[in-house]
Short mmCIF file of C-alpha atoms in Angstrom, two decimals:
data_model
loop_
_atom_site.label_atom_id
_atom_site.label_comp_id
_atom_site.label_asym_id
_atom_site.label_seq_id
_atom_site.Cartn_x
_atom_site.Cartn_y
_atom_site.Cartn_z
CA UNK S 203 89.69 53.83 43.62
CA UNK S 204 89.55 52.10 40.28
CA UNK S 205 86.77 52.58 37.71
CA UNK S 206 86.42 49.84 35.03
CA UNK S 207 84.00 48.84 32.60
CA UNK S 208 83.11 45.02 31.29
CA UNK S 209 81.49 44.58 28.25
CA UNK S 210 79.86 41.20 28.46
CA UNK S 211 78.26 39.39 25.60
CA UNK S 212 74.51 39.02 26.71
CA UNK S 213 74.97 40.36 29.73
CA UNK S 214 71.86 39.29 30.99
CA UNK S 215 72.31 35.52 30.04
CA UNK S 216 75.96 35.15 31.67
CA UNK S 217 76.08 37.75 34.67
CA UNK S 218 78.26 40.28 35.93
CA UNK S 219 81.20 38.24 36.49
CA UNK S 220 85.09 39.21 37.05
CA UNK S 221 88.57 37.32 37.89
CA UNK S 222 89.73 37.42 40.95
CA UNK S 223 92.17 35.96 43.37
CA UNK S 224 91.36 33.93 46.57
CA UNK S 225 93.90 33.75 48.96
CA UNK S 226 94.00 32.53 52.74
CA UNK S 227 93.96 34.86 55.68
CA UNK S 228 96.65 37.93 55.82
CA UNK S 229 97.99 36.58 59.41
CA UNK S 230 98.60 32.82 57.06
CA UNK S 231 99.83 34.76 54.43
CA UNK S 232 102.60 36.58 56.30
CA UNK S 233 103.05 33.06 58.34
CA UNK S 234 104.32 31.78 54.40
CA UNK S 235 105.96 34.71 53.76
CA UNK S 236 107.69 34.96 56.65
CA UNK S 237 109.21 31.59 55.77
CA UNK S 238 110.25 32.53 52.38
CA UNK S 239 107.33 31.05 50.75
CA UNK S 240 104.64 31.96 48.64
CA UNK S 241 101.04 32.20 49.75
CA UNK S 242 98.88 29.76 48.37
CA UNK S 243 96.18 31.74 46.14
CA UNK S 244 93.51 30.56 43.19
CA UNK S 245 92.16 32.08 40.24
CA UNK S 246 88.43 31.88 40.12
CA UNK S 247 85.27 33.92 38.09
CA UNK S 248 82.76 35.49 40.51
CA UNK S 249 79.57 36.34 39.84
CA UNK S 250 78.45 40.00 40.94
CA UNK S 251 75.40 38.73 43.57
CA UNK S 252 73.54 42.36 44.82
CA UNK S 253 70.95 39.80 46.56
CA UNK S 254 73.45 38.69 49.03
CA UNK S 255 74.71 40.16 51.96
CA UNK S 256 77.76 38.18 52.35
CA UNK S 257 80.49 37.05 49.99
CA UNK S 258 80.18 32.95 49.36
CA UNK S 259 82.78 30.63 48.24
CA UNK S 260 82.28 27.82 46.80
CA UNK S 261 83.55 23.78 48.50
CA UNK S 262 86.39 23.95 46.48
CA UNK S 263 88.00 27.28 47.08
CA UNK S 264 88.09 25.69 51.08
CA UNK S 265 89.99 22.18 49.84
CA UNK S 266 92.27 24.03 47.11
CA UNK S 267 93.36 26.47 50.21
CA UNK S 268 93.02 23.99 52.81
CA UNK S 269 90.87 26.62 54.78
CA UNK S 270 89.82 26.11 58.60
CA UNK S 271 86.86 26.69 59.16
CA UNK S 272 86.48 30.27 61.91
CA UNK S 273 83.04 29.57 63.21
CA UNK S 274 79.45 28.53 61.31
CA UNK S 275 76.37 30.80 61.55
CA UNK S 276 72.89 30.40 60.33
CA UNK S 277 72.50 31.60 56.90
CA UNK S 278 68.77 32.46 55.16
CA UNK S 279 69.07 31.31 51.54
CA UNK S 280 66.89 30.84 48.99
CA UNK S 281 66.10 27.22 50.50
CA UNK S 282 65.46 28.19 53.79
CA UNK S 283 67.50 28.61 56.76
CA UNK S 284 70.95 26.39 57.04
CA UNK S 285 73.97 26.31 58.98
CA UNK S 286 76.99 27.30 57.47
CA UNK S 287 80.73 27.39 57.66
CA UNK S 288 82.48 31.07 57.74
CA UNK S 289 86.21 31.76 56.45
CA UNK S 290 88.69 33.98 56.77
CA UNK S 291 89.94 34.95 53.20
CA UNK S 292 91.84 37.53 51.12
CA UNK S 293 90.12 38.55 47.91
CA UNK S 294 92.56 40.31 44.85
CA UNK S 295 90.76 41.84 41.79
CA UNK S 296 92.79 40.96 38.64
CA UNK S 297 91.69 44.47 37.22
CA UNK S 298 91.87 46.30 40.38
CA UNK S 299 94.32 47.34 43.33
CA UNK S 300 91.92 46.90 45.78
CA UNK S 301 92.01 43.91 48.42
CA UNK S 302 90.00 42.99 51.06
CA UNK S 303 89.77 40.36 54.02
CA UNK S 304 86.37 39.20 54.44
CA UNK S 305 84.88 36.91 56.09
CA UNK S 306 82.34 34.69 53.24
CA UNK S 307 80.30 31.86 53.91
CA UNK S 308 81.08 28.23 52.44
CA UNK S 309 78.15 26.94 50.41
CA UNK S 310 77.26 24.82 47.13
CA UNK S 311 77.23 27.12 44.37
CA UNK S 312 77.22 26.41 40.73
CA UNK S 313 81.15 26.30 40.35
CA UNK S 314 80.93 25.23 36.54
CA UNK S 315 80.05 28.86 35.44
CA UNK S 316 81.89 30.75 38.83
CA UNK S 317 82.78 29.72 42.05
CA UNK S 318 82.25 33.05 43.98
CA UNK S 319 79.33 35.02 44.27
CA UNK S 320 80.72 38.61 45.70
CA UNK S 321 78.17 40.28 47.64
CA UNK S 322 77.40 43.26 49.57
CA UNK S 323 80.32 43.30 51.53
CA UNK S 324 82.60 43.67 49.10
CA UNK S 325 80.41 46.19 46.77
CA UNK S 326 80.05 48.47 49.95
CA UNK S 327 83.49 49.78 49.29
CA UNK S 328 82.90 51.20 45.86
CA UNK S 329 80.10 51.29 43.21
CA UNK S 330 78.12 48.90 40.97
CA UNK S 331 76.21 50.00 37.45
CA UNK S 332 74.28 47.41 35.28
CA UNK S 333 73.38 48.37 32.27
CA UNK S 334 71.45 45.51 30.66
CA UNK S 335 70.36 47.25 27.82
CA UNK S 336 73.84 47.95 26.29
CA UNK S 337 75.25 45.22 27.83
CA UNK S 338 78.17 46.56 30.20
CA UNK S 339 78.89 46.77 34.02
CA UNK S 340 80.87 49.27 35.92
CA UNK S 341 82.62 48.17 38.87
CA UNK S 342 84.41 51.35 41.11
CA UNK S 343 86.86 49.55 43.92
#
């Protein structure tokens, strides 16, 4: 496991937030590779989301990958209750060796400022410290 810290500026203004790497499936990934191609993947902020249970991606991860959609489930969000789409995805930290395949949920999010909000699924696996008063995360994968 990998222990890093992130000093953010105003930490509790702009989130926990960290680059990481979507990618489709494994089995699609080896289908590519197997075919001497490269995997399609995208570079996108998350945002560090200890409210929700399951990873969510945002509409355009899904077109940029060209994602099929596995099955759709009823969600409870801060709106109320809603049907939504479920994914099978591949998630790389850019400061980390760790990756996972997970299974997030498609929603709106606000993709201006990040377009992934990483939830308990992921952080289950390691360890999360905020420390708003000096204005630094830790983040063990």
């Amino acid at each position: 496991m990998i222990d890093k810290r992130f000093d953010i500026e105003n930490l509790y203004h702009n989130g926990p937030k960290i680059v990481v790497f979507i990618s489709p499936s494994e089995a699609i990934c080896n289908h590519y590779r197997s075919r001497g191609m490269v995997p399609p993947s995208v570079e996108v902020t998350a945002m560090i989301d200890t409210g929700a249970s399951d990873t969510v991606i945002g509409p355009s991860i899904v077109e940029k990958l060209k994602l099929k959609t596995n099955k759709t489930r009823d969600v409870d969000t801060a709106a109320g209750t809603k049907e939504v789409d479920i994914h099978t995805v591949c998630i790389t930290f850019k400061d980390f060796t760790a990756k996972f395949q997970i299974y997030p949920t498609c929603q709106p999010i606000n993709e201006k400022n990040f377009q992934v909000l990483l939830g308990r699924d992921i952080l289950l696996s390691g360890g999360l410290i905020y420390d708003g008063e000096n204005n630094f995360f830790r983040l063990r994968l």
